PDB file of C-alpha atoms in Angstrom:
ATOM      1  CA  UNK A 731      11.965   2.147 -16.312  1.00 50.00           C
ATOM      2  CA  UNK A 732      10.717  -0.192 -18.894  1.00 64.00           C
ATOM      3  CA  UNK A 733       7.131  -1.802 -18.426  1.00 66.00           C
ATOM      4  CA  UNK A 734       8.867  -5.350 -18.677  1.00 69.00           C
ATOM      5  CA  UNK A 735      11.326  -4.234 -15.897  1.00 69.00           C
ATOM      6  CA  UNK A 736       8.788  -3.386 -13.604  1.00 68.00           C
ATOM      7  CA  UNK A 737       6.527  -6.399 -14.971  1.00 75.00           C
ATOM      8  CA  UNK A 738       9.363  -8.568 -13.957  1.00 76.00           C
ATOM      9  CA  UNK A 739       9.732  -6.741 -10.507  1.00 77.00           C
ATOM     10  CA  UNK A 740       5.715  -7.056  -9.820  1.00 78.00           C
ATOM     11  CA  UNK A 741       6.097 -10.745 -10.663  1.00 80.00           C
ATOM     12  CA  UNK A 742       8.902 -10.908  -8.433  1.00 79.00           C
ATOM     13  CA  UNK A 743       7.566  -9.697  -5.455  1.00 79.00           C
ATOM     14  CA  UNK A 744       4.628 -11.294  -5.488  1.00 81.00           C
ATOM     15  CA  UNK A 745       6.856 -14.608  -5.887  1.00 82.00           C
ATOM     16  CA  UNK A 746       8.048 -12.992  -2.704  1.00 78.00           C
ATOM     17  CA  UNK A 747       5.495 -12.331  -0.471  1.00 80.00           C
ATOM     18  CA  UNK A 748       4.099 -16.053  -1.558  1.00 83.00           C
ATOM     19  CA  UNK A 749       7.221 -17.735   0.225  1.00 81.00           C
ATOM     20  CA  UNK A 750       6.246 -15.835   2.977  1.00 78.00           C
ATOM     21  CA  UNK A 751       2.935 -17.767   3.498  1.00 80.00           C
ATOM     22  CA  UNK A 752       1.040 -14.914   2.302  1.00 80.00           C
ATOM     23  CA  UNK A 753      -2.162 -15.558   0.551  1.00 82.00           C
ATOM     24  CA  UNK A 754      -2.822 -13.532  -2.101  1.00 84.00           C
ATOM     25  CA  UNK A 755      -6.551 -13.385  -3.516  1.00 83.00           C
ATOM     26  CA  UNK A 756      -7.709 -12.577  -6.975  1.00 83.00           C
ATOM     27  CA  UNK A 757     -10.497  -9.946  -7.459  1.00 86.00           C
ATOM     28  CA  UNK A 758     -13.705 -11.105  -8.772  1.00 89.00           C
ATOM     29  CA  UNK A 759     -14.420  -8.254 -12.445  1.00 92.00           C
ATOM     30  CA  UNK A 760     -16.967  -6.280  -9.621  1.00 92.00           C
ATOM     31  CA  UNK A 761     -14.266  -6.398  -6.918  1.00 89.00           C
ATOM     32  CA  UNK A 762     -11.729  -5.513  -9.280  1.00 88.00           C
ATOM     33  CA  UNK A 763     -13.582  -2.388 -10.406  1.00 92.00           C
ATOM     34  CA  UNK A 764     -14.031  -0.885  -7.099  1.00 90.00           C
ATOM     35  CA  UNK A 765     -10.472  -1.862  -6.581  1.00 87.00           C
ATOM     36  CA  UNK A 766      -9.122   0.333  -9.280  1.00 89.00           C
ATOM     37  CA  UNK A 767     -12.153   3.081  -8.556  1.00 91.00           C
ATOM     38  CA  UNK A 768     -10.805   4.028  -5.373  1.00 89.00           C
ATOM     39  CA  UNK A 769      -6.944   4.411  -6.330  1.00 89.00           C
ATOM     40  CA  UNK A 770      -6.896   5.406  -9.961  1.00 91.00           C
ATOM     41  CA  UNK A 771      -5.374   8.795  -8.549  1.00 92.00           C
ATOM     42  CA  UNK A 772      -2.824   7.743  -6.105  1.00 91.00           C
ATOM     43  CA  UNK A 773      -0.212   7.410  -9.172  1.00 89.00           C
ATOM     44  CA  UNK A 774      -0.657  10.998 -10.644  1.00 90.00           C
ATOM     45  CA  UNK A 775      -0.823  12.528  -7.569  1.00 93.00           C
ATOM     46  CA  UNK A 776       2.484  10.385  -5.524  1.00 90.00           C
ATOM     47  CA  UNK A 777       4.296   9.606  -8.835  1.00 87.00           C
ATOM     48  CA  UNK A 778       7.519   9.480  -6.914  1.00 84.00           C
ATOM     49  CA  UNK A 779       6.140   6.537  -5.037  1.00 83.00           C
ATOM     50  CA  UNK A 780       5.585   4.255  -7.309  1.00 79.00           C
ATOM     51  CA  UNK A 781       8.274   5.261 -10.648  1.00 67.00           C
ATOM     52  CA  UNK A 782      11.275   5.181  -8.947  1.00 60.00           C
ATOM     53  CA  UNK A 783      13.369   1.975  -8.674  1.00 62.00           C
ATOM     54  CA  UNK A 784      12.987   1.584  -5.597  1.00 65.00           C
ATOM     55  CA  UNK A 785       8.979   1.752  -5.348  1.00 75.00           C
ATOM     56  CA  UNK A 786       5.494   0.449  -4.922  1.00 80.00           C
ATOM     57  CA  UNK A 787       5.365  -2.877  -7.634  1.00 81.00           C
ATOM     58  CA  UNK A 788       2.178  -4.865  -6.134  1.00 78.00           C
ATOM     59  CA  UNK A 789      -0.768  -3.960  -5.184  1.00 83.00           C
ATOM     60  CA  UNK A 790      -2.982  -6.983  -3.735  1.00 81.00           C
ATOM     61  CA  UNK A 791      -5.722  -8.171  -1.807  1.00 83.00           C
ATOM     62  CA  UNK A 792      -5.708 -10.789   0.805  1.00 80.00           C
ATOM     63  CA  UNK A 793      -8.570 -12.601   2.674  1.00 75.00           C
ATOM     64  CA  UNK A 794      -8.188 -11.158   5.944  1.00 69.00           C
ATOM     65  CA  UNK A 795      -8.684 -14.594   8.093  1.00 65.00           C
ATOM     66  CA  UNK A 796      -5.906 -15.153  10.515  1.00 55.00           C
ATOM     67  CA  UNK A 797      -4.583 -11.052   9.691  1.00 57.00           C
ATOM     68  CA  UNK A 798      -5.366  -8.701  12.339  1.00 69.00           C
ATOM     69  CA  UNK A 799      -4.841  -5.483  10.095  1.00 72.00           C
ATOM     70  CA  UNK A 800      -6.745  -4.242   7.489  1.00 79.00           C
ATOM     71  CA  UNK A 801      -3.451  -3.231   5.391  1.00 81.00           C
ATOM     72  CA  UNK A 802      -0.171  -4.380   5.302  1.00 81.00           C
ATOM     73  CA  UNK A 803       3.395  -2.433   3.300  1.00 79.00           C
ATOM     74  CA  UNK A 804       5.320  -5.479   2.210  1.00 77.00           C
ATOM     75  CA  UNK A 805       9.437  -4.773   2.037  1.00 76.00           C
ATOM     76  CA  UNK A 806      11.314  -7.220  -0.438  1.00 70.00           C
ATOM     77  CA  UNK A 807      15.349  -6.184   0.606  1.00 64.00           C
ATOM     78  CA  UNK A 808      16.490  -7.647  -2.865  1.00 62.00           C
ATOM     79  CA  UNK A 809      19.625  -9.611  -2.788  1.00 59.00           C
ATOM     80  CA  UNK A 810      20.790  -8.995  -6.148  1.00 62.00           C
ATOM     81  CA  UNK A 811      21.466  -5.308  -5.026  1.00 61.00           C
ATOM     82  CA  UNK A 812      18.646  -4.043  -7.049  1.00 62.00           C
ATOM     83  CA  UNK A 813      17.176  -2.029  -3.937  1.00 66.00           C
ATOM     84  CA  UNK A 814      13.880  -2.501  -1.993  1.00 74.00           C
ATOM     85  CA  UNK A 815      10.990  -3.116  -3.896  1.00 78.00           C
ATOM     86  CA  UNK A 816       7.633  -2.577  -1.613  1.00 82.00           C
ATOM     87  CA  UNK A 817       4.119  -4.401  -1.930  1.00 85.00           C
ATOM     88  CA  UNK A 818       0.910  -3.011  -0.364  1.00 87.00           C
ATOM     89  CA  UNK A 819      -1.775  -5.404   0.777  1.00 87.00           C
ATOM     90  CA  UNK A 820      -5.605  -4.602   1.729  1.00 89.00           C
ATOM     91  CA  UNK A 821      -7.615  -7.001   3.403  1.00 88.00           C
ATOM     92  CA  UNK A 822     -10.606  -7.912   0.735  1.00 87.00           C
ATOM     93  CA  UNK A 823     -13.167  -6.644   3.162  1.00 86.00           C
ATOM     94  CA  UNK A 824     -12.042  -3.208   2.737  1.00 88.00           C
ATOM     95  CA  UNK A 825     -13.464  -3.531  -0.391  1.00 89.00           C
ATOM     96  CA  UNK A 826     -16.686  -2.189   1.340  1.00 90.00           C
ATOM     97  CA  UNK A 827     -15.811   0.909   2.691  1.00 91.00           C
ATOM     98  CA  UNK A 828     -13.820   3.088  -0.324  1.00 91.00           C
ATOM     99  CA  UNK A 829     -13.614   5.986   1.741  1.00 92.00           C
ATOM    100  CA  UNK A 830     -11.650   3.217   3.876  1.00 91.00           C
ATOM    101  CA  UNK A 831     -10.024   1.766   1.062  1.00 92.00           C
ATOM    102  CA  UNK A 832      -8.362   5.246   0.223  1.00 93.00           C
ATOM    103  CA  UNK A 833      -7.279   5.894   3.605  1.00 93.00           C
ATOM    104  CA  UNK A 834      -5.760   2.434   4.572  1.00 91.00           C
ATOM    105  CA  UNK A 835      -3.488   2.614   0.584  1.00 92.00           C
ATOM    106  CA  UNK A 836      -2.075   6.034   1.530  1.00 94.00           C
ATOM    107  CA  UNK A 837      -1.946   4.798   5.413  1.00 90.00           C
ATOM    108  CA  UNK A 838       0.503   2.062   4.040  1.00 88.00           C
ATOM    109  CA  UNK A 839       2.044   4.690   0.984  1.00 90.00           C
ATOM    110  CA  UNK A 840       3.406   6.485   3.395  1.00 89.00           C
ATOM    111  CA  UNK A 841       5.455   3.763   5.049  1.00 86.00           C
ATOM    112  CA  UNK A 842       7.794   3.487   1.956  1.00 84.00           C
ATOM    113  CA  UNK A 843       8.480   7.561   1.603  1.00 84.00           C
ATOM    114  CA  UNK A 844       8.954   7.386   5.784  1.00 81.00           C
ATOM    115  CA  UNK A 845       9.990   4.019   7.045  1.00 71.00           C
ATOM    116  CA  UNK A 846       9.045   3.007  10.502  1.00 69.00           C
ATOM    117  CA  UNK A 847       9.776  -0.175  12.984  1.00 68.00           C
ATOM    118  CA  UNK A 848       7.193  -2.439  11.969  1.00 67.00           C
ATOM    119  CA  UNK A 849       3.628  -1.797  13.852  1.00 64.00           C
ATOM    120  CA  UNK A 850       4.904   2.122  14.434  1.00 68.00           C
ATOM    121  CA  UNK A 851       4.278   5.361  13.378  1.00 77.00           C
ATOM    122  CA  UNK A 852       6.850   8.040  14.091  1.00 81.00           C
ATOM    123  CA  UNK A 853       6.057  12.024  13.927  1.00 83.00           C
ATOM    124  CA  UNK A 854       7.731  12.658  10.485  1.00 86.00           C
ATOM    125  CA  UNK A 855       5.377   9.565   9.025  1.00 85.00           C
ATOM    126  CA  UNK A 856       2.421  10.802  10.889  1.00 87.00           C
ATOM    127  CA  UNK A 857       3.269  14.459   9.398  1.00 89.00           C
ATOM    128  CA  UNK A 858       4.327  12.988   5.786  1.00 91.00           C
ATOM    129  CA  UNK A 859       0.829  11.174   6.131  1.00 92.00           C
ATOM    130  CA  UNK A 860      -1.185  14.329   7.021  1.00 92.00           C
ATOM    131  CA  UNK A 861       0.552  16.089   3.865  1.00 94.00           C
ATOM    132  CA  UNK A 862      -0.849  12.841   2.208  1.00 94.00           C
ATOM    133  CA  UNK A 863      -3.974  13.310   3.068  1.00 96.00           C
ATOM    134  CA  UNK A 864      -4.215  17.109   2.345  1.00 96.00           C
ATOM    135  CA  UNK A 865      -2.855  16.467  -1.539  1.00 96.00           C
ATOM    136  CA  UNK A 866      -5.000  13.664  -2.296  1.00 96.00           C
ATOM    137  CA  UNK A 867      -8.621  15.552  -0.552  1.00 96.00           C
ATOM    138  CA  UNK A 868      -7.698  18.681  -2.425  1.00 96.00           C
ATOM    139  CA  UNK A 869      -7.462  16.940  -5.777  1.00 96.00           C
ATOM    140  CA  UNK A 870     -10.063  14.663  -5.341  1.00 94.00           C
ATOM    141  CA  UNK A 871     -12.850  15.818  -3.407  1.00 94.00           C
ATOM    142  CA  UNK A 872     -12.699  13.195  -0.336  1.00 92.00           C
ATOM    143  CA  UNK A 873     -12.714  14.483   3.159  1.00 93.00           C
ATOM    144  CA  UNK A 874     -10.014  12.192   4.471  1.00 93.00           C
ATOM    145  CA  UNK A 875      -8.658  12.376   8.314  1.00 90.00           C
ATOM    146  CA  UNK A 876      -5.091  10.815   9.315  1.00 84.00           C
ATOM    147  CA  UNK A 877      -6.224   8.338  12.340  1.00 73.00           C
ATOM    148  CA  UNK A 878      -2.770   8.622  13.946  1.00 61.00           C
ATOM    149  CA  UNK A 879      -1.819  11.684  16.083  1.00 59.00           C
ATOM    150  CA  UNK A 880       1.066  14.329  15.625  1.00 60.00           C
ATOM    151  CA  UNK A 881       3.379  11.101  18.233  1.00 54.00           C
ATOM    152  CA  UNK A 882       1.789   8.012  16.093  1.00 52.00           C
ATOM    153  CA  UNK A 883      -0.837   6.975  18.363  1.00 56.00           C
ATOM    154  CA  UNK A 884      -3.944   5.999  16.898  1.00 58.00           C
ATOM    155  CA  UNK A 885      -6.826   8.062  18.034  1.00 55.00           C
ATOM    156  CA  UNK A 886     -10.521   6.302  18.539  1.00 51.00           C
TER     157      UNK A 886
END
């Protein structure tokens, strides 16, 4: 894929998601550095997830206001029968926690390798998610935990 296809994909999505009422909010330089510090591996290590043509083109923040979760996997079902093209959102308060940060982008990852009914979490996501998890800690040093049990319930 050319970088002026997917250019043109990113653009459209977030086109997208902007009909749909969604505010999207522009890092300050700061912001924008932690941003980038926390998922400059989640490319290299889940290439599959965001090269093929049916991948991962945005990557945003929103102010979390009205938004009860702190992430959000955006689904644009193209009608020109150029596939699904997925956006993830993070609230802009996440911004404080990277260890958070990491967790809630691979959280949301995982919804486009292992779809779900919105607001659920089968056991093949919540087992895709744990294999997540165990790539990204071994390569990068974090000590990660999946918050969702082996049935997708969220454990406190």
């Amino acid at each position: 894929m050319t970088k002026l296809v997917f250019e043109y994909q990113k653009n459209r999505v977030r086109r997208w998601l902007e009909r749909q009422g969604v505010e999207i909010y522009y890092p300050t330089p700061t912001e924008k550095t932690i941003f980038r510090g926390c998922l400059k591996d989640m490319p290299c290590l889940f290439p599959e997830l965001f090269a093929h043509e049916q991948g991962l083109r945005l990557i945003f923040l929103y102010k979390q206001g009205d938004q009860e979760q702190d992430a959000v996997c955006w689904k644009d079902v193209t009608m020109d029968g150029r596939g699904t093209l997925y956006a993830i959102g993070i609230a802009r308060g996440a911004l404080q926690y990277p260890e958070y940060l990491k967790l809630l982008f691979l959280h949301e990852l995982a919804h486009i390798a292992v779809p779900c009914e919105r607001g659920t979490h089968s056991a093949d996501y919540c087992r895709y998610l744990d294999e997540m998890i165990a790539v990204f800690n071994a390569a990068t040093g974090s000590q990660l935990v999946n918050d969702y049990d082996e049935n997708g319930k969220r454990q406190d």
